[in-house]
GROMACS .gro file of C-alpha atoms in nm:
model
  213
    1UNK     CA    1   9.203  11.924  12.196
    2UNK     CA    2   9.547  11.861  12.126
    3UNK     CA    3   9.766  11.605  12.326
    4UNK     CA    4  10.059  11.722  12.505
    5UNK     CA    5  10.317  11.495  12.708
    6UNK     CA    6  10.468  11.195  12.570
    7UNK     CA    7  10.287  11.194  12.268
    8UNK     CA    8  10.304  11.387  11.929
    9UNK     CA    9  10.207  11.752  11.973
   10UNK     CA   10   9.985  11.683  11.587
   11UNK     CA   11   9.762  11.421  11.762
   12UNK     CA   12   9.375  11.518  11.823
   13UNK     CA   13   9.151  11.330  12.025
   14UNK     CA   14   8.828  11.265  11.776
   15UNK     CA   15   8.537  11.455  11.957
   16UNK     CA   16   8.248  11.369  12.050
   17UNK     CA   17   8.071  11.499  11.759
   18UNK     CA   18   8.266  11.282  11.527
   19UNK     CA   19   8.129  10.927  11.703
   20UNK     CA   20   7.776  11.044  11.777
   21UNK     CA   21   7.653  11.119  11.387
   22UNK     CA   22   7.402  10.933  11.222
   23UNK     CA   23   7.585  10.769  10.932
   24UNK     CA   24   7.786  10.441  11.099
   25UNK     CA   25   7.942  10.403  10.752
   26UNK     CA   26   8.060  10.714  10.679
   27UNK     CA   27   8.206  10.710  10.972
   28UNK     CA   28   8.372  10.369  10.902
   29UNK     CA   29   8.525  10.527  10.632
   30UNK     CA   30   8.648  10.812  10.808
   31UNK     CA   31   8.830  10.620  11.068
   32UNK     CA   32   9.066  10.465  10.803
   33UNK     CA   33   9.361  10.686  10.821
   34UNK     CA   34   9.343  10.758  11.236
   35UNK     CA   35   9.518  10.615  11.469
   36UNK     CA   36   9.383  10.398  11.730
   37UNK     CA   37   9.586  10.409  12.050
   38UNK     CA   38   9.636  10.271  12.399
   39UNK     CA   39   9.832  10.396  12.691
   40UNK     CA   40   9.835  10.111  12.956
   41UNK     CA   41  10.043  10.131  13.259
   42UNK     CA   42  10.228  10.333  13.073
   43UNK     CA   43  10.291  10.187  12.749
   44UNK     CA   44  10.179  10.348  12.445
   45UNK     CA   45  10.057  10.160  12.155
   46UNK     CA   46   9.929  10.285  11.859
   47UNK     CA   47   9.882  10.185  11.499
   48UNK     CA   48   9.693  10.407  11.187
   49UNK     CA   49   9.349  10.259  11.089
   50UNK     CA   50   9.377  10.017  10.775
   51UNK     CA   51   9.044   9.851  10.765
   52UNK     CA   52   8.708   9.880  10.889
   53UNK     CA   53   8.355   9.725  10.929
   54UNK     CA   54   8.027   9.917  10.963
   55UNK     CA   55   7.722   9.778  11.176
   56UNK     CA   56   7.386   9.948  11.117
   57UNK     CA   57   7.228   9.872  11.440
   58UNK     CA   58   6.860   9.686  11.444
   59UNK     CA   59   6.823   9.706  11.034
   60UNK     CA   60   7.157   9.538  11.044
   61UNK     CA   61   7.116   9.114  11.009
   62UNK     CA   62   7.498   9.127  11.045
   63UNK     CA   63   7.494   9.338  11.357
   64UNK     CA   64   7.472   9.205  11.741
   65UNK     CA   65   7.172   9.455  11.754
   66UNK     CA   66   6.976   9.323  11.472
   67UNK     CA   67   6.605   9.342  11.541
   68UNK     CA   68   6.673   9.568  11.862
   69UNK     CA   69   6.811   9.277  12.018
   70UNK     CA   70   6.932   9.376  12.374
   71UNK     CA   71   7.201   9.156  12.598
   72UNK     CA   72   7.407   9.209  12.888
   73UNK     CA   73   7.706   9.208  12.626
   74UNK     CA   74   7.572   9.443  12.345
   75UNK     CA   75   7.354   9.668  12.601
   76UNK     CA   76   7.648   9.908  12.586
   77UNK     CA   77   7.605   9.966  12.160
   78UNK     CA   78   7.287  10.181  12.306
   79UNK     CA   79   7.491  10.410  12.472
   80UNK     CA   80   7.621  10.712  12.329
   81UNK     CA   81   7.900  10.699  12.049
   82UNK     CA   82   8.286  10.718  12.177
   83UNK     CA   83   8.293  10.445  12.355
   84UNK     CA   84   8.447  10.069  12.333
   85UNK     CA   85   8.255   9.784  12.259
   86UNK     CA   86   8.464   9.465  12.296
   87UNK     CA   87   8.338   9.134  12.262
   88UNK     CA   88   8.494   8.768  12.244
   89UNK     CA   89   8.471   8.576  11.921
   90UNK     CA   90   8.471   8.202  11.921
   91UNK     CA   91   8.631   8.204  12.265
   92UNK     CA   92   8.941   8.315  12.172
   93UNK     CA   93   8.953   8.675  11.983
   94UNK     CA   94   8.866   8.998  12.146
   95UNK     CA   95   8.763   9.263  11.896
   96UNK     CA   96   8.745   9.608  11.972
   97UNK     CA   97   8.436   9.805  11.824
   98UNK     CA   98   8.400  10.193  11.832
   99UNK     CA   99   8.057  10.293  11.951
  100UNK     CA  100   7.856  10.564  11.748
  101UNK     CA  101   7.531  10.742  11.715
  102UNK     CA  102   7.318  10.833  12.016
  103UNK     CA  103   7.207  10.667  12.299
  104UNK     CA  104   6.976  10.372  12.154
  105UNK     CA  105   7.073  10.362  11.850
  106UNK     CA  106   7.286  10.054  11.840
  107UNK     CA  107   7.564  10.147  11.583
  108UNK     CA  108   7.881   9.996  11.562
  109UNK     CA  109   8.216   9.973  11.383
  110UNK     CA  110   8.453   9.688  11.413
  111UNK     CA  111   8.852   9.763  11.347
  112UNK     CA  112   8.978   9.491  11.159
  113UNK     CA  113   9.357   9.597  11.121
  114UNK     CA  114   9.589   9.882  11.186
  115UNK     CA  115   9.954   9.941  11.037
  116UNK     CA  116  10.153  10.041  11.387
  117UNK     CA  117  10.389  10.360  11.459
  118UNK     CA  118  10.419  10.305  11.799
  119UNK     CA  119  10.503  10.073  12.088
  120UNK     CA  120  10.601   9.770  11.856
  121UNK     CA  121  10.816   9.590  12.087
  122UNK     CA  122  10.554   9.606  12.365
  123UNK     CA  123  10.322   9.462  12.055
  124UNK     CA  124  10.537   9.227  12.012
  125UNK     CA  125  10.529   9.038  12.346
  126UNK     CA  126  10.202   9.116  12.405
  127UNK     CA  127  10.133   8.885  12.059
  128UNK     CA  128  10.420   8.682  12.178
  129UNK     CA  129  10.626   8.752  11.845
  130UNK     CA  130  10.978   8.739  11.792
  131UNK     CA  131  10.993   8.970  11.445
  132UNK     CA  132  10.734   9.260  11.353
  133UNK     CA  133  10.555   9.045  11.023
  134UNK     CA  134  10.217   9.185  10.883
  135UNK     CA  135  10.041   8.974  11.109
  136UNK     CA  136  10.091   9.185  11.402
  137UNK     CA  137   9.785   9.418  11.361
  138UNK     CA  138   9.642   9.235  11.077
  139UNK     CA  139   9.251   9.115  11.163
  140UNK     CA  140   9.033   9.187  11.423
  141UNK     CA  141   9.182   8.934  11.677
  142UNK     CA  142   9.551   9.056  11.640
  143UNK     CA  143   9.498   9.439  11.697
  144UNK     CA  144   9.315   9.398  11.996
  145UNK     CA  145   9.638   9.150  12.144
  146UNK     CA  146   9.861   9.343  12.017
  147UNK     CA  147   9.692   9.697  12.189
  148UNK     CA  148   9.629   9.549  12.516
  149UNK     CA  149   9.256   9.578  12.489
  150UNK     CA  150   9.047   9.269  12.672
  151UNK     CA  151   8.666   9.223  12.708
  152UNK     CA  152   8.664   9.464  13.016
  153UNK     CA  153   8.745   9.729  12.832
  154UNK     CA  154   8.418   9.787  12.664
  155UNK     CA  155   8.285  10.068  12.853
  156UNK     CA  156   8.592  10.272  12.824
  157UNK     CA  157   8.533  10.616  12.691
  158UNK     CA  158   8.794  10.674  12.360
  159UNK     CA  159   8.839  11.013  12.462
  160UNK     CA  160   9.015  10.913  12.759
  161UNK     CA  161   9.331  10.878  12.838
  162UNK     CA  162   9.397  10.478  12.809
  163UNK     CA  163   9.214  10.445  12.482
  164UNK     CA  164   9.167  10.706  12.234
  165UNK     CA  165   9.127  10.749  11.858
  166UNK     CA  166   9.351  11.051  11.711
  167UNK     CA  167   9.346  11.248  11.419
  168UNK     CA  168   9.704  11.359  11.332
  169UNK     CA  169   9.642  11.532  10.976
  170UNK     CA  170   9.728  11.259  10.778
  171UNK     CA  171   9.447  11.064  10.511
  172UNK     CA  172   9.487  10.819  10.223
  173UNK     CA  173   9.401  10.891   9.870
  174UNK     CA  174   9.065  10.896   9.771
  175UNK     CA  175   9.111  10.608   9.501
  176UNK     CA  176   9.328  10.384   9.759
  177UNK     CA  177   9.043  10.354  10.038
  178UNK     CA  178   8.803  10.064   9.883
  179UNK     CA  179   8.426   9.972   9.998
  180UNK     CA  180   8.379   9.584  10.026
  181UNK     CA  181   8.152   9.327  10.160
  182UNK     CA  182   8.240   9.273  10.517
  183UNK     CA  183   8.434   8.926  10.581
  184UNK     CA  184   8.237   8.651  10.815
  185UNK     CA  185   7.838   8.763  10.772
  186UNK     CA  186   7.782   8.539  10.567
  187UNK     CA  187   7.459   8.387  10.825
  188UNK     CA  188   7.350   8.757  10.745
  189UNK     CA  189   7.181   8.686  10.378
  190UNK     CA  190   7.113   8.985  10.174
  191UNK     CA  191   7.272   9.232  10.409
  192UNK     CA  192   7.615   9.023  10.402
  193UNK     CA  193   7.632   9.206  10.065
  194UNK     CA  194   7.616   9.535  10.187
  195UNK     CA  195   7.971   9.754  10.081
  196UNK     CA  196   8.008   9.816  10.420
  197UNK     CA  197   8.353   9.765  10.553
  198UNK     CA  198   8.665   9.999  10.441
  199UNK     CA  199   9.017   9.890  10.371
  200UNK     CA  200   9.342  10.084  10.219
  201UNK     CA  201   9.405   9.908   9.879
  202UNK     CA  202   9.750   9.751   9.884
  203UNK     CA  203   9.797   9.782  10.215
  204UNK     CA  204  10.038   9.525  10.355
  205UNK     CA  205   9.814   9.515  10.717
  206UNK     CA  206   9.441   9.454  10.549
  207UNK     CA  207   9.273   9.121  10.623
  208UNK     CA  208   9.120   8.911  10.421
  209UNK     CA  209   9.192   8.835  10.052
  210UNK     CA  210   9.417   9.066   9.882
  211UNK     CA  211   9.180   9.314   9.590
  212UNK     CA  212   9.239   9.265   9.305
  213UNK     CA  213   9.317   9.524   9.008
   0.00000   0.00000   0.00000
């Protein structure tokens, strides 16, 4: 389906089928490169996906749903894939998670930065920023301030037209998208090991330490 209006004739809304496969991080990997947008009263803001983090559901010690633990806050991970998952961390940072799998299968993936190409001055006073630096959309925290996107959110189908994930023909390298440890599991033991989150080497945006090599 492509998007007409106010915004670029090239943009696809990713389908359904792309959020409801089996493989959380190949799909992690596959988001790096789209563009994760919002259209709030109005406003678009978008930025193209820099870095990722893949949750495998109940096998996951690093997930919410480790175990096939079920809350009032992660009950929507058991829905089906496409939708937003946004949860505050350490009473302060909202991070936006995309959805995927089937219903009950609790899989997740976190976006941890984005590199923006639209809507930066509504960014910017949203992150209450004089000047456009890296920090905009860099970590987990800033995207979601910078986007508009809150704790009510979760829910919100990313097909829609306030939230949506597009596909506009663009893709990095093969050799410049990296598989790392994820950042913060560390309470997760073995599995805080796993090469499960994605970032574009050299990218300006990416959280984190910078790669060496």
């Amino acid at each position: 389906m492509v998007i007409t209006q106010d915004l670029p004739a090239t943009w696809e809304k990713l389908p359904a089928a792309f959020y409801e496969r089996t493989d959380v991080v190949t799909i992690a990997r596959e988001l790096i490169g789209k563009i994760l947008a919002t259209r709030f009263d109005g406003k678009l803001t978008a930025g193209r996906i820099v870095e990722t983090e893949s949750y495998n559901g109940v096998v996951d010690k690093a997930s919410h749903a480790s175990g096939g633990r079920r809350t009032n806050r992660t009950e929507i991970m058991y829905e089906n894939g496409g939708v937003a998952y946004v949860y505050l961390c350490y009473g302060i940072h909202q991070l936006f998670n995309v959805v995927t799998n089937v219903k009950d299968t609790p899989h997740a993936v976190l976006i941890r930065a984005l590199e923006p190409v639209a809507g930066i001055e509504q960014m910017l006073l949203r992150s209450f920023k004089a000047v456009h630096g890296f920090d905009l959309t860099r970590g987990p925290g800033n995207v979601s301030k910078a986007l508009g996107i809150r704790t009510h959110h979760t829910g919100v189908d990313l097909r829609g037209d306030e939230m949506f994930i597009v596909d506009d023909g663009f893709s990095y390298a093969a050799s410049l998208v990296i598989a790392t440890p994820r950042i913060g599991v560390d309470y997760a033991g073995e599995d805080a090991l796993l090469p499960y989150r994605f970032v574009v080497k050299g990218n300006p945006y990416v959280s984190g330490k910078k790669l060496k090599g």
